[in-house]
Structure formats: structure tokens, C-alpha cells
PDB file of C-alpha atoms in Angstrom:
ATOM      1  CA  ALA A   1     151.900-146.024-137.971  1.00 75.00           C
ATOM      2  CA  ALA A   2     150.266-148.654-140.189  1.00 85.00           C
ATOM      3  CA  LEU A   3     147.559-149.341-137.586  1.00 87.00           C
ATOM      4  CA  LYS A   4     146.851-145.621-137.294  1.00 86.00           C
ATOM      5  CA  LEU A   5     146.283-145.431-141.053  1.00 89.00           C
ATOM      6  CA  ASP A   6     144.109-148.558-140.920  1.00 88.00           C
ATOM      7  CA  ALA A   7     142.048-147.013-138.119  1.00 88.00           C
ATOM      8  CA  GLU A   8     141.409-143.830-140.117  1.00 86.00           C
ATOM      9  CA  ARG A   9     140.530-145.849-143.227  1.00 88.00           C
ATOM     10  CA  LEU A  10     138.030-147.911-141.232  1.00 88.00           C
ATOM     11  CA  ARG A  11     136.484-144.781-139.691  1.00 87.00           C
ATOM     12  CA  GLY A  12     136.225-143.321-143.188  1.00 86.00           C
ATOM     13  CA  GLU A  13     134.196-146.389-144.147  1.00 85.00           C
ATOM     14  CA  GLY A  14     131.767-145.765-141.266  1.00 84.00           C
ATOM     15  CA  ALA A  15     133.238-148.072-138.604  1.00 86.00           C
ATOM     16  CA  SER A  16     133.873-147.252-134.966  1.00 85.00           C
ATOM     17  CA  VAL A  17     137.417-148.297-134.136  1.00 88.00           C
ATOM     18  CA  MET A  18     138.800-149.487-130.814  1.00 90.00           C
ATOM     19  CA  HIS A  19     142.488-149.931-130.133  1.00 91.00           C
ATOM     20  CA  LEU A  20     143.657-153.206-128.610  1.00 91.00           C
ATOM     21  CA  ALA A  21     146.734-153.184-126.389  1.00 90.00           C
ATOM     22  CA  VAL A  22     148.899-155.930-124.920  1.00 93.00           C
ATOM     23  CA  ASP A  23     151.224-154.984-122.089  1.00 93.00           C
ATOM     24  CA  GLY A  24     150.493-151.310-122.767  1.00 89.00           C
ATOM     25  CA  ARG A  25     151.474-151.481-126.437  1.00 89.00           C
ATOM     26  CA  LEU A  26     149.145-151.144-129.396  1.00 87.00           C
ATOM     27  CA  ALA A  27     148.582-154.639-130.748  1.00 89.00           C
ATOM     28  CA  GLY A  28     145.603-154.331-133.039  1.00 91.00           C
ATOM     29  CA  LEU A  29     142.295-152.772-133.933  1.00 91.00           C
ATOM     30  CA  LEU A  30     138.697-153.808-133.507  1.00 90.00           C
ATOM     31  CA  ALA A  31     136.260-152.219-135.941  1.00 90.00           C
ATOM     32  CA  VAL A  32     132.524-152.280-135.321  1.00 88.00           C
ATOM     33  CA  THR A  33     129.880-151.096-137.741  1.00 82.00           C
ATOM     34  CA  ASP A  34     126.207-150.450-137.247  1.00 81.00           C
ATOM     35  CA  PRO A  35     124.852-151.428-140.656  1.00 83.00           C
ATOM     36  CA  ILE A  36     122.636-148.927-142.413  1.00 87.00           C
ATOM     37  CA  LYS A  37     119.121-150.316-142.589  1.00 87.00           C
ATOM     38  CA  SER A  38     117.955-151.019-146.130  1.00 89.00           C
ATOM     39  CA  SER A  39     115.002-148.609-145.755  1.00 91.00           C
ATOM     40  CA  THR A  40     117.110-145.663-144.577  1.00 93.00           C
ATOM     41  CA  PRO A  41     118.290-144.298-147.977  1.00 95.00           C
ATOM     42  CA  GLU A  42     114.694-144.237-149.246  1.00 96.00           C
ATOM     43  CA  ALA A  43     113.496-142.567-146.041  1.00 95.00           C
ATOM     44  CA  ILE A  44     116.152-139.837-146.343  1.00 96.00           C
ATOM     45  CA  ARG A  45     115.278-139.249-150.019  1.00 96.00           C
ATOM     46  CA  THR A  46     111.550-139.020-149.162  1.00 96.00           C
ATOM     47  CA  LEU A  47     112.148-136.599-146.290  1.00 96.00           C
ATOM     48  CA  HIS A  48     114.399-134.446-148.491  1.00 96.00           C
ATOM     49  CA  ALA A  49     111.772-134.486-151.259  1.00 95.00           C
ATOM     50  CA  SER A  50     109.220-133.176-148.756  1.00 93.00           C
ATOM     51  CA  GLY A  51     111.487-130.191-148.084  1.00 93.00           C
ATOM     52  CA  LEU A  52     113.068-131.304-144.817  1.00 94.00           C
ATOM     53  CA  ARG A  53     116.673-130.828-143.773  1.00 95.00           C
ATOM     54  CA  ILE A  54     118.263-133.898-142.159  1.00 96.00           C
ATOM     55  CA  VAL A  55     120.747-133.400-139.313  1.00 96.00           C
ATOM     56  CA  MET A  56     122.603-136.255-137.593  1.00 95.00           C
ATOM     57  CA  ALA A  57     123.428-135.917-133.890  1.00 95.00           C
ATOM     58  CA  THR A  58     125.418-138.918-132.707  1.00 92.00           C
ATOM     59  CA  GLY A  59     127.814-140.198-130.125  1.00 90.00           C
ATOM     60  CA  ASP A  60     129.950-141.720-132.878  1.00 89.00           C
ATOM     61  CA  GLY A  61     133.214-140.014-133.818  1.00 89.00           C
ATOM     62  CA  LEU A  62     133.205-137.351-136.527  1.00 91.00           C
ATOM     63  CA  THR A  63     135.006-139.377-139.195  1.00 89.00           C
ATOM     64  CA  THR A  64     132.632-142.322-138.761  1.00 89.00           C
ATOM     65  CA  ALA A  65     129.534-140.112-138.632  1.00 92.00           C
ATOM     66  CA  GLN A  66     130.620-138.124-141.691  1.00 92.00           C
ATOM     67  CA  ALA A  67     131.167-141.335-143.676  1.00 90.00           C
ATOM     68  CA  VAL A  68     127.628-142.500-142.874  1.00 92.00           C
ATOM     69  CA  ALA A  69     126.193-139.038-143.571  1.00 95.00           C
ATOM     70  CA  THR A  70     127.923-138.914-146.950  1.00 94.00           C
ATOM     71  CA  LYS A  71     126.536-142.333-147.924  1.00 92.00           C
ATOM     72  CA  LEU A  72     123.016-141.241-146.977  1.00 95.00           C
ATOM     73  CA  GLY A  73     123.050-137.622-148.147  1.00 96.00           C
ATOM     74  CA  ILE A  74     122.546-136.202-144.657  1.00 97.00           C
ATOM     75  CA  ASP A  75     122.797-132.412-144.639  1.00 97.00           C
ATOM     76  CA  GLU A  76     124.627-131.721-141.380  1.00 96.00           C
ATOM     77  CA  VAL A  77     126.525-133.778-138.798  1.00 96.00           C
ATOM     78  CA  HIS A  78     127.181-133.255-135.087  1.00 96.00           C
ATOM     79  CA  ALA A  79     129.325-136.058-133.665  1.00 95.00           C
ATOM     80  CA  SER A  80     131.049-137.289-130.512  1.00 93.00           C
ATOM     81  CA  LEU A  81     128.081-136.113-128.438  1.00 96.00           C
ATOM     82  CA  LEU A  82     127.243-137.381-124.977  1.00 95.00           C
ATOM     83  CA  PRO A  83     123.480-137.571-124.203  1.00 94.00           C
ATOM     84  CA  HIS A  84     123.375-134.153-122.492  1.00 95.00           C
ATOM     85  CA  GLU A  85     125.379-132.608-125.359  1.00 97.00           C
ATOM     86  CA  LYS A  86     122.961-134.109-127.886  1.00 96.00           C
ATOM     87  CA  GLN A  87     120.091-132.564-125.900  1.00 97.00           C
ATOM     88  CA  GLU A  88     121.864-129.173-125.933  1.00 97.00           C
ATOM     89  CA  GLU A  89     122.370-129.512-129.704  1.00 96.00           C
ATOM     90  CA  VAL A  90     118.664-130.246-130.187  1.00 97.00           C
ATOM     91  CA  LEU A  91     117.793-127.140-128.137  1.00 97.00           C
ATOM     92  CA  ARG A  92     120.239-125.047-130.191  1.00 96.00           C
ATOM     93  CA  LEU A  93     118.899-126.405-133.490  1.00 96.00           C
ATOM     94  CA  SER A  94     115.323-125.759-132.274  1.00 95.00           C
ATOM     95  CA  GLN A  95     116.083-122.034-132.275  1.00 96.00           C
ATOM     96  CA  GLN A  96     117.012-122.268-135.962  1.00 93.00           C
ATOM     97  CA  TYR A  97     114.296-124.793-136.858  1.00 93.00           C
ATOM     98  CA  PRO A  98     111.222-124.154-134.635  1.00 90.00           C
ATOM     99  CA  ASN A  99     109.422-127.275-135.892  1.00 91.00           C
ATOM    100  CA  LEU A 100     112.374-129.582-135.278  1.00 94.00           C
ATOM    101  CA  ALA A 101     111.628-133.279-134.938  1.00 95.00           C
ATOM    102  CA  PHE A 102     114.161-135.600-133.314  1.00 96.00           C
ATOM    103  CA  VAL A 103     114.236-139.315-134.123  1.00 94.00           C
ATOM    104  CA  GLY A 104     115.913-141.671-131.672  1.00 91.00           C
ATOM    105  CA  ASP A 105     115.799-145.218-130.413  1.00 85.00           C
ATOM    106  CA  GLY A 106     117.740-145.574-127.211  1.00 82.00           C
ATOM    107  CA  ILE A 107     118.067-144.482-123.634  1.00 86.00           C
ATOM    108  CA  ASN A 108     120.793-142.020-124.707  1.00 90.00           C
ATOM    109  CA  ASP A 109     118.228-140.307-126.955  1.00 92.00           C
ATOM    110  CA  ALA A 110     115.561-139.816-124.276  1.00 92.00           C
ATOM    111  CA  PRO A 111     116.706-136.306-123.189  1.00 94.00           C
ATOM    112  CA  SER A 112     116.673-135.129-126.818  1.00 95.00           C
ATOM    113  CA  LEU A 113     113.317-136.757-127.534  1.00 95.00           C
ATOM    114  CA  ALA A 114     111.871-134.900-124.550  1.00 95.00           C
ATOM    115  CA  VAL A 115     113.023-131.411-125.610  1.00 96.00           C
ATOM    116  CA  ALA A 116     112.338-131.579-129.351  1.00 96.00           C
ATOM    117  CA  LYS A 117     109.146-130.002-130.695  1.00 95.00           C
ATOM    118  CA  VAL A 118     108.312-133.524-131.838  1.00 95.00           C
ATOM    119  CA  GLY A 119     110.170-136.528-130.432  1.00 95.00           C
ATOM    120  CA  ILE A 120     109.866-139.699-132.499  1.00 95.00           C
ATOM    121  CA  SER A 121     110.975-142.969-130.928  1.00 92.00           C
ATOM    122  CA  VAL A 122     111.653-145.719-133.467  1.00 91.00           C
ATOM    123  CA  GLY A 123     112.462-149.390-133.381  1.00 85.00           C
ATOM    124  CA  SER A 124     110.979-152.524-131.909  1.00 76.00           C
ATOM    125  CA  GLY A 125     113.796-152.529-129.362  1.00 70.00           C
ATOM    126  CA  ALA A 126     113.450-148.883-128.357  1.00 67.00           C
ATOM    127  CA  SER A 127     114.093-148.334-124.673  1.00 78.00           C
ATOM    128  CA  ASP A 128     111.177-147.718-122.318  1.00 84.00           C
ATOM    129  CA  LEU A 129     112.654-144.317-121.462  1.00 84.00           C
ATOM    130  CA  ALA A 130     112.840-143.355-125.161  1.00 86.00           C
ATOM    131  CA  ILE A 131     109.218-144.424-125.624  1.00 86.00           C
ATOM    132  CA  GLU A 132     108.096-142.453-122.541  1.00 88.00           C
ATOM    133  CA  SER A 133     110.019-139.358-123.688  1.00 90.00           C
ATOM    134  CA  ALA A 134     108.666-139.354-127.246  1.00 93.00           C
ATOM    135  CA  ASP A 135     105.562-137.729-128.684  1.00 93.00           C
ATOM    136  CA  VAL A 136     105.316-140.348-131.444  1.00 93.00           C
ATOM    137  CA  VAL A 137     106.324-144.008-131.182  1.00 92.00           C
ATOM    138  CA  ILE A 138     106.967-146.093-134.286  1.00 93.00           C
ATOM    139  CA  LEU A 139     107.405-149.752-133.361  1.00 89.00           C
ATOM    140  CA  SER A 140     109.490-150.520-136.419  1.00 89.00           C
ATOM    141  CA  GLU A 141     113.058-149.897-137.503  1.00 87.00           C
ATOM    142  CA  ASP A 142     111.845-148.995-141.006  1.00 92.00           C
ATOM    143  CA  LEU A 143     112.576-145.276-141.203  1.00 92.00           C
ATOM    144  CA  THR A 144     110.259-144.818-144.186  1.00 94.00           C
ATOM    145  CA  ARG A 145     107.543-144.913-141.518  1.00 95.00           C
ATOM    146  CA  VAL A 146     108.956-141.663-140.130  1.00 94.00           C
ATOM    147  CA  ALA A 147     108.468-140.104-143.571  1.00 94.00           C
ATOM    148  CA  LYS A 148     104.913-141.482-143.652  1.00 94.00           C
ATOM    149  CA  ALA A 149     104.229-140.055-140.175  1.00 93.00           C
ATOM    150  CA  VAL A 150     105.432-136.623-141.336  1.00 92.00           C
ATOM    151  CA  ASP A 151     103.149-136.845-144.369  1.00 93.00           C
ATOM    152  CA  VAL A 152     100.140-137.846-142.229  1.00 93.00           C
ATOM    153  CA  ALA A 153     100.860-134.999-139.786  1.00 92.00           C
ATOM    154  CA  ARG A 154     101.038-132.466-142.617  1.00 91.00           C
ATOM    155  CA  LYS A 155      97.810-133.711-144.187  1.00 94.00           C
ATOM    156  CA  THR A 156      96.061-133.706-140.804  1.00 94.00           C
ATOM    157  CA  GLY A 157      97.198-130.127-140.142  1.00 92.00           C
ATOM    158  CA  LYS A 158      95.893-129.049-143.546  1.00 93.00           C
ATOM    159  CA  ILE A 159      92.481-130.630-142.861  1.00 94.00           C
ATOM    160  CA  VAL A 160      92.282-128.999-139.424  1.00 94.00           C
ATOM    161  CA  ARG A 161      93.071-125.582-140.947  1.00 92.00           C
ATOM    162  CA  GLN A 162      90.445-126.129-143.654  1.00 92.00           C
ATOM    163  CA  ASN A 163      87.832-127.129-141.076  1.00 93.00           C
ATOM    164  CA  ILE A 164      88.580-124.089-138.892  1.00 93.00           C
ATOM    165  CA  THR A 165      88.345-121.810-141.937  1.00 91.00           C
ATOM    166  CA  PHE A 166      85.064-123.465-142.961  1.00 87.00           C
ATOM    167  CA  ALA A 167      83.668-123.124-139.425  1.00 92.00           C
ATOM    168  CA  LEU A 168      84.561-119.430-139.284  1.00 89.00           C
ATOM    169  CA  VAL A 169      83.050-118.702-142.707  1.00 84.00           C
ATOM    170  CA  VAL A 170      79.748-120.473-142.028  1.00 72.00           C
TER     171      VAL A 170
END
């Protein structure tokens, strides 16, 4: 009972918890955390300030994912997803948000990167499949670069629209 409470507490702190057994009996816990990168809170704030809604789709358990989402101010969480389920979630969310962008870094993210309106592969260690599946590749783990890419895309779109309008008026 005490280990069960410890496991929930650890999940609530953002850790993934594995149960260790000896001779078929629970003997302990192993907690693993994927530390939040120092640039991530700023990136989330910048994306929110630009009017974007942030949704997390992850293979992590709900309690762990919700703890991370709460720390970062993420708007919506979908957890315990296998790669094909994450892809289905991206397709479902695309109906609600036609300009949906998906950010991922691993082989498990490749199907979702491929079906999103804009797939953004991030990280210097991103898998080859994630890079091939993405529309945009950012070779850094600094997520503020995603916010900068969104800003550049918006400014570029505005200039294109202005140029088309100018060309049609002249």
C-alpha cells in the first residue's frame, strides 16, 4: 500500500514509474523523469502570447503527463498513446484546428508529423524517420526556436498576401 502511494506521488511529480518485483512480489519502484528543458516554459509562454493553443499528445501515463502540463501551462493533454493512437489524435484535432502543427522528436512521432498540416521535427538527436516525415526540421532542442519559426511563417505569409494584393492592384 505504501509503494502504491509512493508511485502515485512520483507520477504526480512528473515521473514515469516502473514496479520492481522479486519472486513475483512487489519489491520496489523505479522512477524515471525526462527533465523539462530550460527553454520550454518560455517557448510555451511565447506560443500562448501569439494566440496558439498547446496540446500535449504523449505515450506517458495521464498522471505524469498532467503533472508536466500543469507545470508548463499546457492547455490540453492526451496521454498513454501508442504511435498510431497519437496519429489518430492528430487527425482528430486537425478537424477542430485546421492549421494544426505537430512538434515531435522521435521515431514514435513520425506518423503524427506526417499527417499534421505542419510537422516540426526538433532536436539534434531527432530520428531520421522523424526528420523525413516533417515539413520543418529544427536541429536544436531549444523549443523557443519553434516559436520563432511560427513567427517567421506568419510574417512570410503576411508579406506574400501583401505582394499578391499589390500585384493585383497594379
